[in-house]
Tab-separated table of N, CA and C in Angstrom:
chain	number	residue	atom	x	y	z
E	1	UNK	N	0.814	-1.195	0.000
E	1	UNK	CA	0.000	0.000	0.000
E	1	UNK	C	0.858	1.260	0.000
E	2	UNK	N	2.007	1.228	0.642
E	2	UNK	CA	2.857	2.412	0.704
E	2	UNK	C	3.933	2.428	-0.366
E	3	UNK	N	4.068	1.323	-1.102
E	3	UNK	CA	5.057	1.278	-2.165
E	3	UNK	C	4.364	1.569	-3.480
E	4	UNK	N	4.930	2.512	-4.213
E	4	UNK	CA	4.347	2.941	-5.473
E	4	UNK	C	5.462	3.129	-6.485
E	5	UNK	N	5.120	2.996	-7.748
E	5	UNK	CA	6.064	3.329	-8.803
E	5	UNK	C	5.612	4.647	-9.408
E	6	UNK	N	6.495	5.629	-9.334
E	6	UNK	CA	6.142	6.954	-9.815
E	6	UNK	C	7.365	7.816	-10.002
E	7	UNK	N	7.136	9.122	-10.090
E	7	UNK	CA	8.180	10.060	-10.477
E	7	UNK	C	8.383	11.151	-9.423
E	8	UNK	N	9.352	10.965	-8.535
E	8	UNK	CA	9.709	12.071	-7.645
E	8	UNK	C	10.508	13.127	-8.407
E	9	UNK	N	10.240	14.375	-8.121
E	9	UNK	CA	10.972	15.498	-8.699
E	9	UNK	C	11.362	16.454	-7.590
E	10	UNK	N	12.452	17.152	-7.792
E	10	UNK	CA	12.863	18.195	-6.864
E	10	UNK	C	13.272	19.430	-7.651
E	11	UNK	N	13.020	20.592	-7.069
E	11	UNK	CA	13.541	21.825	-7.656
E	11	UNK	C	14.407	22.512	-6.614
E	12	UNK	N	15.395	23.238	-7.090
E	12	UNK	CA	16.343	23.941	-6.242
E	12	UNK	C	16.455	25.376	-6.746
E	13	UNK	N	16.139	26.334	-5.888
E	13	UNK	CA	16.244	27.741	-6.278
E	13	UNK	C	17.705	28.157	-6.349
E	14	UNK	N	18.038	29.011	-7.313
E	14	UNK	CA	19.388	29.553	-7.406
E	14	UNK	C	19.550	30.757	-6.498
E	15	UNK	N	20.755	31.012	-6.039
E	15	UNK	CA	21.137	32.205	-5.270
E	15	UNK	C	20.806	32.132	-3.788
E	16	UNK	N	20.408	31.001	-3.264
E	16	UNK	CA	19.984	30.896	-1.872
E	16	UNK	C	21.084	31.334	-0.897
E	17	UNK	N	22.275	30.781	-1.037
E	17	UNK	CA	23.353	31.089	-0.100
E	17	UNK	C	23.732	32.559	-0.118
E	18	UNK	N	23.916	33.106	-1.312
E	18	UNK	CA	24.301	34.507	-1.425
E	18	UNK	C	23.232	35.443	-0.901
E	19	UNK	N	21.968	35.152	-1.212
E	19	UNK	CA	20.878	36.000	-0.722
E	19	UNK	C	20.775	35.940	0.794
E	20	UNK	N	20.965	34.762	1.366
E	20	UNK	CA	20.890	34.629	2.816
E	20	UNK	C	21.993	35.441	3.483
E	21	UNK	N	23.203	35.373	2.934
E	21	UNK	CA	24.308	36.155	3.504
E	21	UNK	C	24.042	37.658	3.392
E	22	UNK	N	23.488	38.106	2.271
E	22	UNK	CA	23.275	39.542	2.058
E	22	UNK	C	22.024	40.085	2.745
E	23	UNK	N	20.942	39.318	2.717
E	23	UNK	CA	19.656	39.848	3.179
E	23	UNK	C	19.208	39.318	4.538
E	24	UNK	N	19.765	38.189	4.956
E	24	UNK	CA	19.369	37.591	6.223
E	24	UNK	C	18.334	36.496	6.039
E	25	UNK	N	18.278	35.604	7.002
E	25	UNK	CA	17.421	34.417	6.936
E	25	UNK	C	15.939	34.742	6.891
E	26	UNK	N	15.501	35.711	7.657
E	26	UNK	CA	14.075	36.012	7.743
E	26	UNK	C	13.521	36.491	6.408
E	27	UNK	N	14.222	37.407	5.767
E	27	UNK	CA	13.757	37.924	4.478
E	27	UNK	C	13.770	36.821	3.427
E	28	UNK	N	14.843	36.033	3.415
E	28	UNK	CA	14.960	34.973	2.417
E	28	UNK	C	13.895	33.900	2.642
E	29	UNK	N	13.653	33.520	3.882
E	29	UNK	CA	12.610	32.529	4.164
E	29	UNK	C	11.245	33.050	3.727
E	30	UNK	N	10.967	34.304	3.993
E	30	UNK	CA	9.705	34.888	3.561
E	30	UNK	C	9.569	34.840	2.037
E	31	UNK	N	10.633	35.161	1.339
E	31	UNK	CA	10.623	35.130	-0.122
E	31	UNK	C	10.416	33.702	-0.637
E	32	UNK	N	11.096	32.743	-0.024
E	32	UNK	CA	10.935	31.341	-0.437
E	32	UNK	C	9.488	30.897	-0.246
E	33	UNK	N	8.903	31.205	0.894
E	33	UNK	CA	7.512	30.811	1.149
E	33	UNK	C	6.576	31.435	0.119
E	34	UNK	N	6.830	32.672	-0.243
E	34	UNK	CA	6.022	33.336	-1.264
E	34	UNK	C	6.159	32.617	-2.612
E	35	UNK	N	7.376	32.236	-2.953
E	35	UNK	CA	7.606	31.512	-4.207
E	35	UNK	C	6.896	30.169	-4.179
E	36	UNK	N	7.001	29.422	-3.079
E	36	UNK	CA	6.342	28.108	-2.999
E	36	UNK	C	4.831	28.264	-3.152
E	37	UNK	N	4.272	29.337	-2.593
E	37	UNK	CA	2.833	29.578	-2.730
E	37	UNK	C	2.452	29.782	-4.193
E	38	UNK	N	3.324	30.443	-4.956
E	38	UNK	CA	3.063	30.642	-6.387
E	38	UNK	C	3.249	29.361	-7.193
E	39	UNK	N	4.183	28.523	-6.779
E	39	UNK	CA	4.491	27.321	-7.563
E	39	UNK	C	3.575	26.137	-7.250
E	40	UNK	N	3.003	26.082	-6.060
E	40	UNK	CA	2.172	24.938	-5.665
E	40	UNK	C	1.041	24.653	-6.653
E	41	UNK	N	0.305	25.660	-7.109
E	41	UNK	CA	-0.766	25.364	-8.062
E	41	UNK	C	-0.256	24.780	-9.382
E	42	UNK	N	0.968	25.118	-9.758
E	42	UNK	CA	1.529	24.575	-11.002
E	42	UNK	C	1.715	23.072	-10.872
E	43	UNK	N	2.225	22.622	-9.743
E	43	UNK	CA	2.376	21.172	-9.521
E	43	UNK	C	1.015	20.492	-9.569
E	44	UNK	N	0.035	21.071	-8.891
E	44	UNK	CA	-1.303	20.486	-8.848
E	44	UNK	C	-1.948	20.442	-10.230
E	45	UNK	N	-1.747	21.490	-11.027
E	45	UNK	CA	-2.308	21.533	-12.388
E	45	UNK	C	-1.746	20.429	-13.275
E	46	UNK	N	-0.584	19.912	-12.915
E	46	UNK	CA	0.069	18.865	-13.704
E	46	UNK	C	0.090	17.539	-12.955
E	47	UNK	N	-0.943	17.312	-12.143
E	47	UNK	CA	-1.159	16.048	-11.449
E	47	UNK	C	-0.061	15.710	-10.458
E	48	UNK	N	0.537	16.732	-9.864
E	48	UNK	CA	1.610	16.521	-8.895
E	48	UNK	C	1.172	16.834	-7.485
E	49	UNK	N	1.930	16.297	-6.550
E	49	UNK	CA	1.723	16.556	-5.136
E	49	UNK	C	3.011	17.121	-4.563
E	50	UNK	N	2.917	18.238	-3.878
E	50	UNK	CA	4.078	18.756	-3.175
E	50	UNK	C	4.150	18.032	-1.841
E	51	UNK	N	5.290	17.377	-1.622
E	51	UNK	CA	5.462	16.637	-0.379
E	51	UNK	C	5.997	17.527	0.732
E	52	UNK	N	7.067	18.284	0.433
E	52	UNK	CA	7.682	19.106	1.467
E	52	UNK	C	8.682	20.054	0.825
E	53	UNK	N	9.123	21.010	1.636
E	53	UNK	CA	10.221	21.878	1.228
E	53	UNK	C	11.274	21.831	2.317
E	54	UNK	N	12.513	21.920	1.888
E	54	UNK	CA	13.643	22.021	2.804
E	54	UNK	C	14.534	23.118	2.253
E	55	UNK	N	14.681	24.193	3.017
E	55	UNK	CA	15.487	25.318	2.546
E	55	UNK	C	14.935	25.841	1.239
E	56	UNK	N	15.790	25.841	0.217
E	56	UNK	CA	15.367	26.343	-1.094
E	56	UNK	C	15.020	25.218	-2.055
E	57	UNK	N	14.727	24.037	-1.516
E	57	UNK	CA	14.364	22.885	-2.355
E	57	UNK	C	12.924	22.470	-2.086
E	58	UNK	N	12.239	22.100	-3.168
E	58	UNK	CA	10.847	21.667	-3.093
E	58	UNK	C	10.774	20.240	-3.632
E	59	UNK	N	10.138	19.347	-2.887
E	59	UNK	CA	10.039	17.946	-3.260
E	59	UNK	C	8.610	17.626	-3.673
E	60	UNK	N	8.478	16.996	-4.855
E	60	UNK	CA	7.160	16.709	-5.419
E	60	UNK	C	7.098	15.256	-5.880
E	61	UNK	N	5.873	14.787	-6.100
E	61	UNK	CA	5.662	13.431	-6.601
E	61	UNK	C	4.608	13.473	-7.697
E	62	UNK	N	4.911	12.803	-8.815
E	62	UNK	CA	4.007	12.711	-9.955
E	62	UNK	C	3.836	11.244	-10.330
E	63	UNK	N	2.692	10.897	-10.847
E	63	UNK	CA	2.487	9.539	-11.351
E	63	UNK	C	3.281	9.323	-12.636
E	64	UNK	N	3.339	10.367	-13.480
E	64	UNK	CA	4.007	10.267	-14.779
E	64	UNK	C	5.170	11.244	-14.875
E	65	UNK	N	6.244	10.795	-15.491
E	65	UNK	CA	7.422	11.634	-15.678
E	65	UNK	C	7.085	12.860	-16.529
E	66	UNK	N	6.295	12.681	-17.571
E	66	UNK	CA	5.973	13.814	-18.447
E	66	UNK	C	5.298	14.939	-17.671
E	67	UNK	N	4.426	14.605	-16.724
E	67	UNK	CA	3.788	15.638	-15.903
E	67	UNK	C	4.827	16.392	-15.082
E	68	UNK	N	5.797	15.670	-14.535
E	68	UNK	CA	6.845	16.305	-13.746
E	68	UNK	C	7.705	17.233	-14.578
E	69	UNK	N	8.049	16.817	-15.779
E	69	UNK	CA	8.872	17.653	-16.652
E	69	UNK	C	8.115	18.921	-17.064
E	70	UNK	N	6.857	18.758	-17.447
E	70	UNK	CA	6.057	19.920	-17.854
E	70	UNK	C	5.879	20.874	-16.670
E	71	UNK	N	5.606	20.328	-15.485
E	71	UNK	CA	5.406	21.170	-14.300
E	71	UNK	C	6.680	21.915	-13.928
E	72	UNK	N	7.822	21.232	-13.922
E	72	UNK	CA	9.047	21.917	-13.517
E	72	UNK	C	9.459	22.978	-14.529
E	73	UNK	N	9.178	22.783	-15.808
E	73	UNK	CA	9.472	23.831	-16.798
E	73	UNK	C	8.559	25.035	-16.565
E	74	UNK	N	7.286	24.786	-16.274
E	74	UNK	CA	6.370	25.890	-15.979
E	74	UNK	C	6.793	26.618	-14.699
E	75	UNK	N	7.289	25.878	-13.727
E	75	UNK	CA	7.769	26.497	-12.489
E	75	UNK	C	8.996	27.366	-12.760
E	76	UNK	N	9.899	26.871	-13.583
E	76	UNK	CA	11.069	27.662	-13.952
E	76	UNK	C	10.633	28.967	-14.621
E	77	UNK	N	9.713	28.865	-15.571
E	77	UNK	CA	9.218	30.065	-16.248
E	77	UNK	C	8.603	31.042	-15.245
E	78	UNK	N	7.885	30.529	-14.250
E	78	UNK	CA	7.261	31.386	-13.237
E	78	UNK	C	8.314	32.071	-12.368
E	79	UNK	N	9.372	31.354	-12.000
E	79	UNK	CA	10.437	31.946	-11.181
E	79	UNK	C	11.141	33.055	-11.964
E	80	UNK	N	11.445	32.807	-13.234
E	80	UNK	CA	12.113	33.825	-14.047
E	80	UNK	C	11.198	35.039	-14.253
E	81	UNK	N	9.915	34.816	-14.503
E	81	UNK	CA	8.976	35.932	-14.674
E	81	UNK	C	8.868	36.748	-13.381
E	82	UNK	N	8.870	36.063	-12.252
E	82	UNK	CA	8.808	36.739	-10.958
E	82	UNK	C	10.044	37.609	-10.756
E	83	UNK	N	11.207	37.061	-11.090
E	83	UNK	CA	12.454	37.805	-10.964
E	83	UNK	C	12.436	39.046	-11.852
E	84	UNK	N	12.028	38.869	-13.110
E	84	UNK	CA	11.997	40.012	-14.025
E	84	UNK	C	11.031	41.095	-13.518
E	85	UNK	N	9.911	40.679	-12.950
E	85	UNK	CA	8.954	41.656	-12.412
E	85	UNK	C	9.548	42.397	-11.218
E	86	UNK	N	10.286	41.701	-10.371
E	86	UNK	CA	10.915	42.365	-9.221
E	86	UNK	C	11.991	43.346	-9.672
E	87	UNK	N	12.780	42.951	-10.659
E	87	UNK	CA	13.809	43.856	-11.180
E	87	UNK	C	13.142	45.095	-11.772
E	88	UNK	N	12.084	44.902	-12.530
E	88	UNK	CA	11.374	46.042	-13.127
E	88	UNK	C	10.809	46.953	-12.038
E	89	UNK	N	10.220	46.351	-11.007
E	89	UNK	CA	9.651	47.143	-9.925
E	89	UNK	C	10.740	47.933	-9.205
E	90	UNK	N	11.889	47.292	-8.972
E	90	UNK	CA	12.968	47.934	-8.234
E	90	UNK	C	13.721	48.962	-9.072
E	91	UNK	N	13.819	48.736	-10.362
E	91	UNK	CA	14.716	49.552	-11.180
E	91	UNK	C	14.039	50.527	-12.118
E	92	UNK	N	12.893	50.215	-12.628
E	92	UNK	CA	12.258	51.114	-13.595
E	92	UNK	C	11.829	52.403	-12.896
E	93	UNK	N	12.515	53.476	-13.248
E	93	UNK	CA	12.219	54.765	-12.654
E	93	UNK	C	12.716	54.892	-11.229
E	94	UNK	N	13.613	53.997	-10.818
E	94	UNK	CA	14.093	54.010	-9.440
E	94	UNK	C	14.937	55.243	-9.169
E	95	UNK	N	14.892	55.681	-7.920
E	95	UNK	CA	15.741	56.773	-7.475
E	95	UNK	C	16.382	56.321	-6.167
E	96	UNK	N	17.672	56.377	-5.973
E	96	UNK	CA	18.616	56.941	-6.933
E	96	UNK	C	18.891	55.965	-8.076
E	97	UNK	N	19.217	56.532	-9.206
E	97	UNK	CA	19.417	55.714	-10.399
E	97	UNK	C	20.584	54.754	-10.269
E	98	UNK	N	21.585	55.099	-9.494
E	98	UNK	CA	22.753	54.216	-9.439
E	98	UNK	C	22.437	52.865	-8.791
E	99	UNK	N	21.318	52.756	-8.093
E	99	UNK	CA	20.954	51.466	-7.497
E	99	UNK	C	20.781	50.414	-8.581
E	100	UNK	N	20.256	50.804	-9.717
E	100	UNK	CA	20.003	49.878	-10.814
E	100	UNK	C	20.727	50.286	-12.083
E	101	UNK	N	21.766	51.088	-11.951
E	101	UNK	CA	22.431	51.630	-13.133
E	101	UNK	C	22.962	50.553	-14.067
E	102	UNK	N	23.524	49.486	-13.517
E	102	UNK	CA	24.144	48.458	-14.375
E	102	UNK	C	23.080	47.720	-15.176
E	103	UNK	N	21.974	47.347	-14.537
E	103	UNK	CA	20.847	46.671	-15.170
E	103	UNK	C	21.249	45.480	-16.022
E	104	UNK	N	22.407	44.858	-15.730
E	104	UNK	CA	22.707	43.632	-16.458
E	104	UNK	C	22.329	42.442	-15.581
E	105	UNK	N	22.129	41.307	-16.224
E	105	UNK	CA	21.625	40.140	-15.507
E	105	UNK	C	22.514	39.728	-14.346
E	106	UNK	N	23.832	39.797	-14.509
E	106	UNK	CA	24.720	39.368	-13.427
E	106	UNK	C	24.520	40.210	-12.176
E	107	UNK	N	24.419	41.520	-12.338
E	107	UNK	CA	24.196	42.371	-11.171
E	107	UNK	C	22.830	42.121	-10.551
E	108	UNK	N	21.820	41.993	-11.367
E	108	UNK	CA	20.472	41.825	-10.844
E	108	UNK	C	20.255	40.449	-10.212
E	109	UNK	N	21.011	39.456	-10.636
E	109	UNK	CA	20.894	38.124	-10.034
E	109	UNK	C	21.296	38.151	-8.565
E	110	UNK	N	22.071	39.128	-8.163
E	110	UNK	CA	22.488	39.229	-6.775
E	110	UNK	C	21.372	39.706	-5.858
E	111	UNK	N	20.299	40.252	-6.400
E	111	UNK	CA	19.273	40.880	-5.579
E	111	UNK	C	18.059	39.997	-5.270
E	112	UNK	N	17.738	39.047	-6.135
E	112	UNK	CA	16.505	38.277	-5.978
E	112	UNK	C	16.732	36.829	-6.421
E	113	UNK	N	15.851	35.916	-5.971
E	113	UNK	CA	15.850	34.567	-6.539
E	113	UNK	C	15.541	34.700	-8.019
E	114	UNK	N	16.350	34.109	-8.861
E	114	UNK	CA	16.234	34.383	-10.282
E	114	UNK	C	16.200	33.154	-11.169
E	115	UNK	N	16.452	32.012	-10.635
E	115	UNK	CA	16.460	30.820	-11.470
E	115	UNK	C	16.318	29.587	-10.589
E	116	UNK	N	16.221	28.463	-11.214
E	116	UNK	CA	16.132	27.203	-10.480
E	116	UNK	C	16.594	26.075	-11.389
E	117	UNK	N	16.906	24.968	-10.773
E	117	UNK	CA	17.224	23.753	-11.503
E	117	UNK	C	16.317	22.660	-10.954
E	118	UNK	N	16.170	21.577	-11.706
E	118	UNK	CA	15.297	20.506	-11.234
E	118	UNK	C	15.830	19.144	-11.649
E	119	UNK	N	15.405	18.159	-10.893
E	119	UNK	CA	15.790	16.785	-11.180
E	119	UNK	C	14.597	15.874	-11.013
E	120	UNK	N	14.555	14.825	-11.820
E	120	UNK	CA	13.451	13.877	-11.748
E	120	UNK	C	13.952	12.456	-11.909
E	121	UNK	N	13.146	11.545	-11.462
E	121	UNK	CA	13.497	10.128	-11.554
E	121	UNK	C	12.199	9.325	-11.660
E	122	UNK	N	12.344	8.031	-11.852
E	122	UNK	CA	11.177	7.161	-11.910
E	122	UNK	C	11.571	5.815	-11.332
E	123	UNK	N	10.723	5.296	-10.475
E	123	UNK	CA	10.990	3.980	-9.917
E	123	UNK	C	10.140	3.706	-8.699
E	124	UNK	N	10.406	2.568	-8.100
E	124	UNK	CA	9.685	2.160	-6.903
E	124	UNK	C	10.054	3.090	-5.754
E	125	UNK	N	9.025	3.548	-5.063
E	125	UNK	CA	9.208	4.534	-4.006
E	125	UNK	C	8.313	4.164	-2.832
E	126	UNK	N	8.856	4.309	-1.634
E	126	UNK	CA	8.044	4.144	-0.429
E	126	UNK	C	7.442	5.502	-0.107
E	127	UNK	N	6.130	5.559	-0.083
E	127	UNK	CA	5.424	6.816	0.175
E	127	UNK	C	5.047	6.913	1.645
E	128	UNK	N	5.273	8.054	2.241
E	128	UNK	CA	4.907	8.314	3.630
E	128	UNK	C	3.611	9.131	3.590
E	129	UNK	N	2.505	8.487	4.032
E	129	UNK	CA	1.177	9.079	3.871
E	129	UNK	C	0.409	9.041	5.194
E	130	UNK	N	0.829	9.827	6.187
E	130	UNK	CA	0.031	9.851	7.416
E	130	UNK	C	-1.257	10.630	7.192
E	131	UNK	N	-2.339	10.168	7.764
E	131	UNK	CA	-3.625	10.862	7.663
E	131	UNK	C	-4.056	11.127	6.224
E	132	UNK	N	-3.654	10.257	5.281
E	132	UNK	CA	-4.095	10.363	3.902
E	132	UNK	C	-3.417	11.436	3.064
E	133	UNK	N	-2.381	12.089	3.594
E	133	UNK	CA	-1.691	13.153	2.855
E	133	UNK	C	-0.238	12.745	2.612
E	134	UNK	N	0.172	12.738	1.350
E	134	UNK	CA	1.547	12.408	0.982
E	134	UNK	C	2.480	13.500	1.488
E	135	UNK	N	3.429	13.131	2.382
E	135	UNK	CA	4.327	14.129	2.957
E	135	UNK	C	5.805	13.838	2.690
E	136	UNK	N	6.120	12.622	2.259
E	136	UNK	CA	7.520	12.291	2.013
E	136	UNK	C	7.591	11.001	1.214
E	137	UNK	N	8.767	10.734	0.698
E	137	UNK	CA	9.004	9.509	-0.059
E	137	UNK	C	10.446	9.084	0.167
E	138	UNK	N	10.671	7.783	0.077
E	138	UNK	CA	11.995	7.218	0.308
E	138	UNK	C	12.281	6.221	-0.801
E	139	UNK	N	13.509	6.202	-1.265
E	139	UNK	CA	13.909	5.210	-2.258
E	139	UNK	C	14.965	5.749	-3.203
E	140	UNK	N	15.487	4.862	-4.022
E	140	UNK	CA	16.542	5.241	-4.964
E	140	UNK	C	16.072	6.332	-5.920
E	141	UNK	N	14.820	6.266	-6.377
E	141	UNK	CA	14.319	7.283	-7.302
E	141	UNK	C	14.315	8.668	-6.644
E	142	UNK	N	13.971	8.729	-5.362
E	142	UNK	CA	13.985	9.999	-4.632
E	142	UNK	C	15.414	10.523	-4.553
E	143	UNK	N	16.349	9.653	-4.222
E	143	UNK	CA	17.754	10.058	-4.144
E	143	UNK	C	18.261	10.539	-5.498
E	144	UNK	N	17.887	9.835	-6.566
E	144	UNK	CA	18.315	10.227	-7.908
E	144	UNK	C	17.764	11.599	-8.289
E	145	UNK	N	16.485	11.841	-7.985
E	145	UNK	CA	15.868	13.136	-8.307
E	145	UNK	C	16.544	14.261	-7.535
E	146	UNK	N	16.793	14.024	-6.265
E	146	UNK	CA	17.431	15.047	-5.439
E	146	UNK	C	18.831	15.362	-5.950
E	147	UNK	N	19.618	14.335	-6.216
E	147	UNK	CA	20.983	14.551	-6.697
E	147	UNK	C	20.989	15.276	-8.039
E	148	UNK	N	20.101	14.864	-8.927
E	148	UNK	CA	20.038	15.498	-10.257
E	148	UNK	C	19.685	16.974	-10.139
E	149	UNK	N	18.711	17.321	-9.298
E	149	UNK	CA	18.265	18.702	-9.176
E	149	UNK	C	19.185	19.581	-8.360
E	150	UNK	N	19.778	19.015	-7.310
E	150	UNK	CA	20.633	19.794	-6.408
E	150	UNK	C	22.074	19.894	-6.890
E	151	UNK	N	22.589	18.808	-7.408
E	151	UNK	CA	24.028	18.737	-7.670
E	151	UNK	C	24.408	18.769	-9.146
E	152	UNK	N	23.571	18.237	-9.994
E	152	UNK	CA	23.943	18.081	-11.398
E	152	UNK	C	23.371	19.147	-12.326
E	153	UNK	N	22.113	19.475	-12.150
E	153	UNK	CA	21.458	20.410	-13.067
E	153	UNK	C	21.955	21.834	-12.841
E	154	UNK	N	22.123	22.537	-13.927
E	154	UNK	CA	22.500	23.957	-13.884
E	154	UNK	C	21.220	24.786	-13.985
E	155	UNK	N	21.370	26.087	-13.884
E	155	UNK	CA	20.218	26.995	-13.956
E	155	UNK	C	19.372	26.702	-15.194
E	156	UNK	N	18.085	26.481	-14.980
E	156	UNK	CA	17.152	26.271	-16.073
E	156	UNK	C	17.088	24.851	-16.595
E	157	UNK	N	17.914	23.960	-16.086
E	157	UNK	CA	17.933	22.581	-16.583
E	157	UNK	C	17.075	21.659	-15.721
E	158	UNK	N	16.550	20.630	-16.363
E	158	UNK	CA	15.940	19.501	-15.668
E	158	UNK	C	16.693	18.263	-16.112
E	159	UNK	N	17.243	17.549	-15.158
E	159	UNK	CA	17.956	16.308	-15.457
E	159	UNK	C	17.135	15.157	-14.889
E	160	UNK	N	16.964	14.108	-15.685
E	160	UNK	CA	16.222	12.924	-15.250
E	160	UNK	C	17.143	11.709	-15.285
E	161	UNK	N	16.767	10.698	-14.523
E	161	UNK	CA	17.572	9.474	-14.499
E	161	UNK	C	17.128	8.504	-15.599
E	162	UNK	N	17.822	7.400	-15.702
E	162	UNK	CA	17.537	6.395	-16.726
E	162	UNK	C	16.108	5.853	-16.603
E	163	UNK	N	15.659	5.627	-15.366
E	163	UNK	CA	14.296	5.136	-15.161
E	163	UNK	C	13.256	6.102	-15.699
E	164	UNK	N	13.499	7.398	-15.523
E	164	UNK	CA	12.576	8.411	-16.036
E	164	UNK	C	12.583	8.438	-17.556
E	165	UNK	N	13.762	8.284	-18.156
E	165	UNK	CA	13.854	8.241	-19.619
E	165	UNK	C	13.062	7.048	-20.165
E	166	UNK	N	13.228	5.891	-19.546
E	166	UNK	CA	12.506	4.701	-20.000
E	166	UNK	C	10.996	4.880	-19.830
E	167	UNK	N	10.588	5.511	-18.731
E	167	UNK	CA	9.169	5.764	-18.495
E	167	UNK	C	8.598	6.710	-19.549
E	168	UNK	N	9.369	7.741	-19.920
E	168	UNK	CA	8.922	8.660	-20.975
E	168	UNK	C	8.717	7.928	-22.295
E	169	UNK	N	9.610	7.012	-22.612
E	169	UNK	CA	9.468	6.235	-23.847
E	169	UNK	C	8.170	5.428	-23.831
E	170	UNK	N	7.882	4.801	-22.698
E	170	UNK	CA	6.642	4.033	-22.566
E	170	UNK	C	5.433	4.962	-22.703
E	171	UNK	N	5.468	6.122	-22.024
E	171	UNK	CA	4.373	7.092	-22.123
E	171	UNK	C	4.128	7.494	-23.579
E	172	UNK	N	5.202	7.563	-24.363
E	172	UNK	CA	5.100	7.995	-25.764
E	172	UNK	C	4.784	6.835	-26.701
E	173	UNK	N	4.585	5.651	-26.134
E	173	UNK	CA	4.255	4.493	-26.944
E	173	UNK	C	5.448	3.878	-27.650
E	174	UNK	N	6.637	4.192	-27.178
E	174	UNK	CA	7.868	3.651	-27.766
E	174	UNK	C	8.373	2.481	-26.951
E	175	UNK	N	9.256	1.726	-27.533
E	175	UNK	CA	9.875	0.600	-26.837
E	175	UNK	C	11.072	1.095	-26.045
E	176	UNK	N	11.093	0.784	-24.749
E	176	UNK	CA	12.256	1.175	-23.949
E	176	UNK	C	13.511	0.495	-24.472
E	177	UNK	N	14.636	1.087	-24.198
E	177	UNK	CA	15.909	0.529	-24.630
E	177	UNK	C	17.037	1.061	-23.790
E	178	UNK	N	18.240	0.709	-24.166
E	178	UNK	CA	19.413	1.171	-23.451
E	178	UNK	C	19.968	2.384	-24.191
E	179	UNK	N	19.895	3.550	-23.573
E	179	UNK	CA	20.335	4.786	-24.213
E	179	UNK	C	21.396	5.514	-23.419
E	180	UNK	N	21.561	5.164	-22.171
E	180	UNK	CA	22.534	5.883	-21.329
E	180	UNK	C	23.676	4.960	-20.944
């Protein structure tokens, strides 16, 4: 009953460490919570469940890999749009002008969360479901998704494991094979 085959995904916000050092934990935590509130409906719209967040990482579970990939790309687009809106609010017509004088992406990336990376996997997973609500998952697929999103993927990338690739092939009506 608690073992399921599905697609855990994780996203990792960029700039967490630098923002925390510059702005402090309280402001950064508030910003992260605001971002998670904006991203939660995107996961739900793509048949996903948000299990938990830890720091600047969000852990989700999807039945299908394709839903996870589509959701994480939409989440990335939302994070970038949010960043651009904050830069515009802070800089367009700002006084004093030197606060935003450079207006290049590298300088502005220092001020707000501006990007994210994500990782996904597919495989047998132990689901932790107290009181009927999915709150956590354990298994190799979870570890693979976390490692791919936290350690391997660069800004804007989604990296999936071999199990997720094979699952995508099946979803597309193709024959799985050895590709990696």
